[in-house]
């Protein structure tokens, strides 16, 4: 999951879907600096990680966030953040003593 989130283009896709909701590959490619085919590949990586899912509507493929998996990523990142905050606090206390 975190490997999938390690790419700026994929992060931008996640942010777009979070802010604007489900979108077609065409809409997601509109402002991208890479090709539509590249966007499709990035979306497949996100889908393989369980972060997005797709459905067909006519001839279009619509992608949307998978809320449970995104929430799991958020919880994991929050736990890592708390751990780092604690470690940095201990280091600061040790340095100031």
The first five atom37 places (N, CA, C, CB, O) and aatype in JSON, in Angstrom:
{
  "aatype": [20, 20, 20, 20, 20, 20, 20, 20, 20, 20, 20, 20, 20, 20, 20, 20, 20, 20, 20, 20, 20, 20, 20, 20, 20, 20, 20, 20, 20, 20, 20, 20, 20, 20, 20, 20, 20, 20, 20, 20, 20, 20, 20, 20, 20, 20, 20, 20, 20, 20, 20, 20, 20, 20, 20, 20, 20, 20, 20, 20, 20, 20, 20, 20, 20, 20, 20, 20, 20, 20, 20, 20, 20, 20, 20, 20, 20, 20, 20, 20, 20, 20, 20, 20, 20, 20, 20, 20, 20, 20, 20, 20, 20, 20, 20, 20, 20],
  "atom_mask": [
    [1, 1, 1, 1, 1],
    [1, 1, 1, 1, 1],
    [1, 1, 1, 1, 1],
    [1, 1, 1, 1, 1],
    [1, 1, 1, 1, 1],
    [1, 1, 1, 1, 1],
    [1, 1, 1, 1, 1],
    [1, 1, 1, 1, 1],
    [1, 1, 1, 1, 1],
    [1, 1, 1, 1, 1],
    [1, 1, 1, 1, 1],
    [1, 1, 1, 1, 1],
    [1, 1, 1, 1, 1],
    [1, 1, 1, 1, 1],
    [1, 1, 1, 1, 1],
    [1, 1, 1, 1, 1],
    [1, 1, 1, 1, 1],
    [1, 1, 1, 1, 1],
    [1, 1, 1, 1, 1],
    [1, 1, 1, 1, 1],
    [1, 1, 1, 1, 1],
    [1, 1, 1, 1, 1],
    [1, 1, 1, 1, 1],
    [1, 1, 1, 1, 1],
    [1, 1, 1, 1, 1],
    [1, 1, 1, 1, 1],
    [1, 1, 1, 1, 1],
    [1, 1, 1, 1, 1],
    [1, 1, 1, 1, 1],
    [1, 1, 1, 1, 1],
    [1, 1, 1, 1, 1],
    [1, 1, 1, 1, 1],
    [1, 1, 1, 1, 1],
    [1, 1, 1, 1, 1],
    [1, 1, 1, 1, 1],
    [1, 1, 1, 1, 1],
    [1, 1, 1, 1, 1],
    [1, 1, 1, 1, 1],
    [1, 1, 1, 1, 1],
    [1, 1, 1, 1, 1],
    [1, 1, 1, 1, 1],
    [1, 1, 1, 1, 1],
    [1, 1, 1, 1, 1],
    [1, 1, 1, 1, 1],
    [1, 1, 1, 1, 1],
    [1, 1, 1, 1, 1],
    [1, 1, 1, 1, 1],
    [1, 1, 1, 1, 1],
    [1, 1, 1, 1, 1],
    [1, 1, 1, 1, 1],
    [1, 1, 1, 1, 1],
    [1, 1, 1, 1, 1],
    [1, 1, 1, 1, 1],
    [1, 1, 1, 1, 1],
    [1, 1, 1, 1, 1],
    [1, 1, 1, 1, 1],
    [1, 1, 1, 1, 1],
    [1, 1, 1, 1, 1],
    [1, 1, 1, 1, 1],
    [1, 1, 1, 1, 1],
    [1, 1, 1, 1, 1],
    [1, 1, 1, 1, 1],
    [1, 1, 1, 1, 1],
    [1, 1, 1, 1, 1],
    [1, 1, 1, 1, 1],
    [1, 1, 1, 1, 1],
    [1, 1, 1, 1, 1],
    [1, 1, 1, 1, 1],
    [1, 1, 1, 1, 1],
    [1, 1, 1, 1, 1],
    [1, 1, 1, 1, 1],
    [1, 1, 1, 1, 1],
    [1, 1, 1, 1, 1],
    [1, 1, 1, 1, 1],
    [1, 1, 1, 1, 1],
    [1, 1, 1, 1, 1],
    [1, 1, 1, 1, 1],
    [1, 1, 1, 1, 1],
    [1, 1, 1, 1, 1],
    [1, 1, 1, 1, 1],
    [1, 1, 1, 1, 1],
    [1, 1, 1, 1, 1],
    [1, 1, 1, 1, 1],
    [1, 1, 1, 1, 1],
    [1, 1, 1, 1, 1],
    [1, 1, 1, 1, 1],
    [1, 1, 1, 1, 1],
    [1, 1, 1, 1, 1],
    [1, 1, 1, 1, 1],
    [1, 1, 1, 1, 1],
    [1, 1, 1, 1, 1],
    [1, 1, 1, 1, 1],
    [1, 1, 1, 1, 1],
    [1, 1, 1, 1, 1],
    [1, 1, 1, 1, 1],
    [1, 1, 1, 1, 1],
    [1, 1, 1, 1, 1]
  ],
  "atom_positions": [
    [[0.83, -1.18, 0.0], [0.0, 0.0, 0.0], [0.88, 1.25, 0.0], [-0.95, -0.01, 1.21], [0.63, 2.18, -0.77]],
    [[1.89, 1.28, 0.86], [2.72, 2.48, 0.93], [3.61, 2.64, -0.29], [3.56, 2.45, 2.19], [3.95, 3.76, -0.68]],
    [[4.0, 1.53, -0.91], [4.75, 1.62, -2.16], [3.9, 2.29, -3.23], [5.22, 0.22, -2.63], [4.39, 3.1, -4.02]],
    [[2.61, 1.95, -3.25], [1.7, 2.57, -4.22], [1.57, 4.06, -3.97], [0.32, 1.9, -4.16], [1.4, 4.84, -4.91]],
    [[1.64, 4.47, -2.71], [1.51, 5.89, -2.36], [2.83, 6.65, -2.5], [0.98, 6.03, -0.94], [2.87, 7.86, -2.27]],
    [[3.89, 5.95, -2.87], [5.2, 6.57, -2.94], [5.47, 7.35, -4.21], [6.23, 5.54, -2.79], [6.6, 7.82, -4.41]],
    [[4.5, 7.51, -5.06], [4.69, 8.21, -6.32], [3.85, 9.48, -6.34], [4.32, 7.3, -7.52], [2.66, 9.44, -6.01]],
    [[4.43, 10.61, -6.72], [3.68, 11.88, -6.71], [2.44, 11.88, -7.61], [4.59, 13.0, -7.13], [1.44, 12.5, -7.27]],
    [[2.51, 11.2, -8.74], [1.35, 11.15, -9.63], [0.21, 10.38, -8.96], [1.72, 10.48, -10.97], [-0.95, 10.79, -9.04]],
    [[0.55, 9.28, -8.29], [-0.5, 8.51, -7.61], [-1.08, 9.27, -6.43], [0.06, 7.16, -7.14], [-2.28, 9.2, -6.17]],
    [[-0.24, 10.0, -5.71], [-0.75, 10.85, -4.62], [-1.71, 11.89, -5.18], [0.43, 11.54, -3.86], [-2.76, 12.14, -4.6]],
    [[-1.35, 12.49, -6.31], [-2.23, 13.49, -6.94], [-3.56, 12.87, -7.34], [-1.54, 14.12, -8.18], [-4.61, 13.51, -7.21]],
    [[-3.54, 11.64, -7.83], [-4.78, 10.96, -8.2], [-5.65, 10.71, -6.97], [-4.48, 9.64, -8.91], [-6.86, 10.92, -7.0]],
    [[-5.03, 10.26, -5.88], [-5.76, 10.04, -4.63], [-6.37, 11.36, -4.14], [-4.82, 9.44, -3.54], [-7.53, 11.39, -3.75]],
    [[-5.59, 12.43, -4.17], [-6.09, 13.74, -3.73], [-7.28, 14.18, -4.59], [-4.97, 14.79, -3.79], [-8.27, 14.69, -4.06]],
    [[-7.18, 13.99, -5.9], [-8.26, 14.39, -6.8], [-9.54, 13.61, -6.47], [-7.85, 14.16, -8.27], [-10.61, 14.19, -6.37]],
    [[-9.41, 12.3, -6.3], [-10.58, 11.48, -5.99], [-11.15, 11.83, -4.62], [-10.22, 10.0, -6.04], [-12.36, 11.75, -4.42]],
    [[-10.29, 12.2, -3.68], [-10.76, 12.59, -2.35], [-11.55, 13.9, -2.42], [-9.58, 12.74, -1.38], [-12.63, 14.01, -1.83]],
    [[-11.01, 14.88, -3.15], [-11.65, 16.2, -3.21], [-12.9, 16.22, -4.08], [-10.67, 17.21, -3.73], [-13.9, 16.83, -3.72]],
    [[-12.83, 15.54, -5.23], [-13.9, 15.69, -6.22], [-14.77, 14.45, -6.39], [-13.31, 16.04, -7.54], [-15.77, 14.5, -7.11]],
    [[-14.42, 13.36, -5.74], [-15.22, 12.15, -5.85], [-14.86, 11.32, -7.08], [-16.67, 12.5, -5.89], [-13.87, 11.6, -7.76]],
    [[-15.66, 10.31, -7.36], [-15.39, 9.41, -8.48], [-15.18, 10.17, -9.78], [-16.53, 8.41, -8.64], [-15.82, 11.19, -10.04]],
    [[-14.27, 9.64, -10.61], [-13.95, 10.32, -11.87], [-13.51, 9.3, -12.91], [-12.85, 11.39, -11.66], [-13.01, 8.23, -12.59]],
    [[-13.72, 9.67, -14.15], [-13.28, 8.83, -15.27], [-11.78, 9.01, -15.49], [-14.07, 9.17, -16.57], [-11.17, 9.96, -15.0]],
    [[-11.22, 8.08, -16.23], [-9.81, 8.19, -16.59], [-9.59, 9.47, -17.4], [-9.34, 6.94, -17.39], [-8.57, 10.13, -17.26]],
    [[-10.55, 9.8, -18.24], [-10.45, 11.02, -19.04], [-10.36, 12.26, -18.15], [-11.66, 11.15, -19.99], [-9.51, 13.12, -18.36]],
    [[-11.22, 12.34, -17.15], [-11.21, 13.48, -16.23], [-9.92, 13.51, -15.43], [-12.41, 13.43, -15.29], [-9.35, 14.58, -15.21]],
    [[-9.46, 12.35, -14.99], [-8.23, 12.29, -14.19], [-7.0, 12.63, -15.03], [-8.07, 10.91, -13.56], [-6.0, 13.1, -14.5]],
    [[-7.07, 12.4, -16.32], [-5.94, 12.67, -17.21], [-5.9, 14.12, -17.69], [-6.0, 11.75, -18.4], [-4.88, 14.58, -18.19]],
    [[-7.01, 14.83, -17.54], [-7.14, 16.16, -18.14], [-6.03, 17.12, -17.72], [-8.47, 16.75, -17.76], [-5.52, 17.86, -18.56]],
    [[-5.65, 17.14, -16.46], [-4.64, 18.09, -16.0], [-3.3, 17.43, -15.72], [-5.13, 18.8, -14.75], [-2.38, 18.07, -15.2]],
    [[-3.18, 16.17, -16.04], [-1.95, 15.42, -15.75], [-0.83, 15.82, -16.7], [-2.21, 13.9, -15.85], [-1.05, 16.26, -17.83]],
    [[0.37, 15.65, -16.21], [1.55, 15.94, -17.04], [2.05, 14.7, -17.74], [2.67, 16.54, -16.18], [3.06, 14.74, -18.45]],
    [[1.35, 13.58, -17.55], [1.7, 12.33, -18.22], [0.52, 11.9, -19.09], [2.08, 11.21, -17.18], [-0.56, 12.48, -19.01]],
    [[0.74, 10.89, -19.91], [-0.29, 10.44, -20.84], [-1.45, 9.75, -20.14], [0.32, 9.5, -21.87], [-1.35, 9.36, -18.97]],
    [[-2.53, 9.62, -20.85], [-3.69, 8.91, -20.33], [-3.33, 7.45, -20.01], [-4.86, 8.96, -21.34], [-3.79, 6.89, -19.01]],
    [[-2.49, 6.85, -20.85], [-2.06, 5.48, -20.61], [-1.27, 5.38, -19.32], [-1.22, 4.97, -21.79], [-1.4, 4.41, -18.57]],
    [[-0.44, 6.38, -19.04], [0.32, 6.39, -17.79], [-0.61, 6.54, -16.59], [1.36, 7.54, -17.8], [-0.41, 5.89, -15.57]],
    [[-1.63, 7.39, -16.72], [-2.61, 7.55, -15.64], [-3.31, 6.22, -15.39], [-3.64, 8.66, -15.99], [-3.52, 5.84, -14.24]],
    [[-3.68, 5.52, -16.45], [-4.34, 4.22, -16.31], [-3.44, 3.24, -15.57], [-4.72, 3.66, -17.69], [-3.91, 2.49, -14.72]],
    [[-2.16, 3.23, -15.89], [-1.22, 2.34, -15.19], [-1.11, 2.7, -13.71], [0.16, 2.39, -15.86], [-1.08, 1.83, -12.85]],
    [[-1.04, 4.0, -13.42], [-0.98, 4.43, -12.02], [-2.25, 4.02, -11.26], [-0.79, 5.98, -11.94], [-2.18, 3.59, -10.11]],
    [[-3.39, 4.15, -11.92], [-4.65, 3.76, -11.29], [-4.67, 2.26, -11.02], [-5.84, 4.16, -12.17], [-5.21, 1.83, -10.0]],
    [[-4.11, 1.47, -11.9], [-4.05, 0.02, -11.69], [-3.18, -0.32, -10.48], [-3.51, -0.69, -12.95], [-3.5, -1.23, -9.72]],
    [[-2.08, 0.4, -10.3], [-1.23, 0.19, -9.13], [-2.02, 0.51, -7.86], [0.06, 1.07, -9.22], [-1.97, -0.25, -6.88]],
    [[-2.73, 1.62, -7.88], [-3.56, 1.99, -6.73], [-4.66, 0.96, -6.49], [-4.18, 3.38, -6.94], [-4.99, 0.65, -5.34]],
    [[-5.22, 0.44, -7.57], [-6.26, -0.57, -7.42], [-5.69, -1.88, -6.87], [-6.95, -0.83, -8.77], [-6.31, -2.51, -6.01]],
    [[-4.52, -2.27, -7.35], [-3.87, -3.49, -6.83], [-3.57, -3.36, -5.34], [-2.58, -3.77, -7.61], [-3.57, -4.36, -4.62]],
    [[-3.31, -2.13, -4.88], [-3.05, -1.89, -3.46], [-4.34, -1.77, -2.66], [-2.21, -0.61, -3.28], [-4.31, -1.65, -1.44]],
    [[-5.48, -1.79, -3.35], [-6.77, -1.71, -2.68], [-7.2, -0.3, -2.32], [-6.74, -2.52, -1.46], [-8.16, -0.12, -1.58]],
    [[-6.51, 0.71, -2.84], [-6.81, 2.1, -2.49], [-7.92, 2.71, -3.34], [-5.56, 2.94, -2.62], [-8.62, 3.62, -2.9]],
    [[-8.08, 2.21, -4.55], [-9.17, 2.65, -5.42], [-9.85, 1.42, -6.01], [-8.64, 3.6, -6.54], [-9.3, 0.32, -6.02]],
    [[-11.05, 1.64, -6.51], [-11.77, 0.59, -7.23], [-12.4, 1.23, -8.46], [-12.86, -0.09, -6.32], [-12.56, 2.45, -8.53]],
    [[-12.74, 0.4, -9.42], [-13.33, 0.94, -10.65], [-14.63, 0.22, -10.97], [-12.35, 0.81, -11.83], [-14.91, -0.88, -10.49]],
    [[-15.42, 0.9, -11.79], [-16.65, 0.34, -12.33], [-16.83, 0.89, -13.73], [-17.88, 0.66, -11.41], [-16.38, 1.99, -14.05]],
    [[-17.5, 0.12, -14.54], [-17.78, 0.56, -15.9], [-19.14, 1.23, -15.96], [-17.72, -0.63, -16.89], [-20.13, 0.72, -15.43]],
    [[-19.18, 2.38, -16.6], [-20.44, 3.09, -16.86], [-20.43, 3.38, -18.36], [-20.58, 4.44, -15.98], [-19.78, 4.32, -18.82]],
    [[-21.16, 2.57, -19.08], [-21.13, 2.7, -20.53], [-19.74, 2.38, -21.05], [-21.55, 4.11, -20.97], [-19.19, 1.31, -20.79]],
    [[-19.18, 3.32, -21.77], [-17.84, 3.12, -22.32], [-16.75, 3.65, -21.4], [-17.71, 3.78, -23.66], [-15.57, 3.47, -21.68]],
    [[-17.12, 4.29, -20.32], [-16.14, 4.89, -19.42], [-15.85, 3.99, -18.22], [-16.62, 6.25, -18.93], [-16.7, 3.23, -17.76]],
    [[-14.62, 4.11, -17.74], [-14.23, 3.47, -16.5], [-14.15, 4.55, -15.44], [-12.86, 2.71, -16.64], [-13.42, 5.53, -15.59]],
    [[-14.9, 4.38, -14.37], [-14.96, 5.36, -13.29], [-14.17, 4.8, -12.11], [-16.45, 5.68, -12.89], [-14.39, 3.66, -11.68]],
    [[-13.27, 5.61, -11.59], [-12.48, 5.22, -10.42], [-12.95, 6.01, -9.2], [-10.97, 5.46, -10.66], [-13.33, 7.17, -9.3]],
    [[-12.91, 5.35, -8.05], [-13.26, 5.99, -6.79], [-12.39, 5.4, -5.68], [-14.77, 5.81, -6.46], [-11.85, 4.31, -5.81]],
    [[-12.27, 6.16, -4.6], [-11.5, 5.7, -3.46], [-12.18, 4.51, -2.8], [-11.31, 6.83, -2.44], [-13.4, 4.38, -2.82]],
    [[-11.36, 3.64, -2.21], [-11.86, 2.55, -1.37], [-11.71, 3.02, 0.07], [-11.08, 1.18, -1.63], [-10.63, 2.92, 0.64]],
    [[-12.79, 3.54, 0.67], [-12.69, 4.2, 1.97], [-12.05, 3.36, 3.07], [-14.04, 4.62, 2.41], [-11.27, 3.89, 3.87]],
    [[-12.36, 2.08, 3.14], [-11.81, 1.24, 4.21], [-10.29, 1.15, 4.11], [-12.43, -0.17, 4.18], [-9.59, 1.23, 5.11]],
    [[-9.78, 0.97, 2.9], [-8.33, 0.83, 2.72], [-7.63, 2.17, 2.95], [-8.01, 0.31, 1.3], [-6.54, 2.2, 3.53]],
    [[-8.23, 3.26, 2.51], [-7.65, 4.59, 2.74], [-7.63, 4.88, 4.25], [-8.45, 5.69, 1.98], [-6.66, 5.44, 4.76]],
    [[-8.7, 4.5, 4.94], [-8.74, 4.69, 6.4], [-7.67, 3.85, 7.08], [-10.13, 4.31, 6.96], [-7.06, 4.31, 8.05]],
    [[-7.44, 2.64, 6.6], [-6.38, 1.8, 7.17], [-5.0, 2.45, 6.97], [-6.39, 0.39, 6.52], [-4.16, 2.41, 7.87]],
    [[-4.78, 3.04, 5.8], [-3.52, 3.74, 5.55], [-3.38, 4.92, 6.49], [-3.44, 4.21, 4.08], [-2.3, 5.17, 7.02]],
    [[-4.47, 5.65, 6.71], [-4.45, 6.8, 7.61], [-4.11, 6.37, 9.04], [-5.8, 7.52, 7.59], [-3.31, 7.02, 9.71]],
    [[-4.72, 5.28, 9.49], [-4.43, 4.79, 10.84], [-2.98, 4.38, 10.98], [-5.34, 3.6, 11.19], [-2.34, 4.66, 12.0]],
    [[-2.45, 3.71, 9.98], [-1.05, 3.29, 10.02], [-0.12, 4.5, 10.04], [-0.72, 2.39, 8.81], [0.84, 4.53, 10.81]],
    [[-0.41, 5.49, 9.22], [0.42, 6.7, 9.2], [0.32, 7.48, 10.51], [0.01, 7.6, 8.04], [1.31, 8.04, 10.98]],
    [[-0.87, 7.51, 11.1], [-1.04, 8.17, 12.39], [-0.22, 7.47, 13.47], [-2.52, 8.19, 12.8], [0.4, 8.14, 14.3]],
    [[-0.2, 6.15, 13.46], [0.58, 5.39, 14.44], [2.08, 5.65, 14.27], [0.29, 3.89, 14.32], [2.8, 5.82, 15.25]],
    [[2.53, 5.68, 13.03], [3.95, 5.97, 12.76], [4.28, 7.38, 13.21], [4.27, 5.79, 11.25], [5.34, 7.6, 13.8]],
    [[3.41, 8.33, 12.94], [3.62, 9.71, 13.35], [3.73, 9.84, 14.86], [2.49, 10.59, 12.83], [4.61, 10.54, 15.38]],
    [[2.82, 9.17, 15.58], [2.87, 9.22, 17.06], [4.18, 8.64, 17.58], [1.67, 8.45, 17.67], [4.79, 9.18, 18.5]],
    [[4.6, 7.54, 16.97], [5.85, 6.91, 17.41], [7.04, 7.85, 17.19], [6.07, 5.58, 16.65], [7.89, 7.98, 18.07]],
    [[7.09, 8.5, 16.05], [8.18, 9.44, 15.78], [8.12, 10.64, 16.73], [8.12, 9.92, 14.32], [9.15, 11.11, 17.21]],
    [[6.92, 11.13, 16.99], [6.78, 12.24, 17.94], [7.32, 11.86, 19.31], [5.32, 12.67, 18.05], [8.01, 12.66, 19.95]],
    [[7.01, 10.65, 19.76], [7.52, 10.18, 21.06], [9.03, 10.07, 21.04], [6.89, 8.83, 21.42], [9.69, 10.5, 21.99]],
    [[9.59, 9.5, 20.0], [11.04, 9.35, 19.9], [11.74, 10.71, 19.88], [11.41, 8.55, 18.64], [12.75, 10.91, 20.56]],
    [[11.2, 11.64, 19.1], [11.8, 12.96, 19.04], [11.67, 13.69, 20.38], [11.15, 13.79, 17.93], [12.57, 14.43, 20.77]],
    [[10.56, 13.47, 21.07], [10.39, 14.06, 22.4], [11.42, 13.53, 23.38], [8.99, 13.8, 22.92], [11.98, 14.29, 24.16]],
    [[11.66, 12.23, 23.35], [12.68, 11.64, 24.23], [14.06, 12.17, 23.89], [12.67, 10.11, 24.13], [14.85, 12.47, 24.79]],
    [[14.37, 12.28, 22.6], [15.67, 12.8, 22.18], [15.83, 14.25, 22.63], [15.83, 12.69, 20.65], [16.88, 14.63, 23.13]],
    [[14.79, 15.06, 22.45], [14.85, 16.45, 22.88], [15.07, 16.56, 24.38], [13.57, 17.18, 22.48], [15.87, 17.37, 24.84]],
    [[14.37, 15.74, 25.14], [14.53, 15.73, 26.6], [15.96, 15.35, 26.98], [13.53, 14.76, 27.24], [16.55, 15.96, 27.87]],
    [[16.5, 14.35, 26.31], [17.86, 13.9, 26.59], [18.88, 15.01, 26.25], [18.18, 12.61, 25.8], [19.81, 15.24, 27.02]],
    [[18.71, 15.67, 25.13], [19.64, 16.72, 24.69], [19.57, 17.93, 25.63], [19.32, 17.15, 23.24], [20.59, 18.54, 25.96]],
    [[18.35, 18.27, 26.07], [18.19, 19.43, 26.94], [18.61, 19.16, 28.37], [16.75, 19.88, 26.92], [18.81, 20.1, 29.14]],
    [[18.75, 17.91, 28.76], [19.12, 17.57, 30.15], [20.59, 17.75, 30.39], [18.73, 16.14, 30.48], [21.07, 17.52, 31.5]]
  ]
}
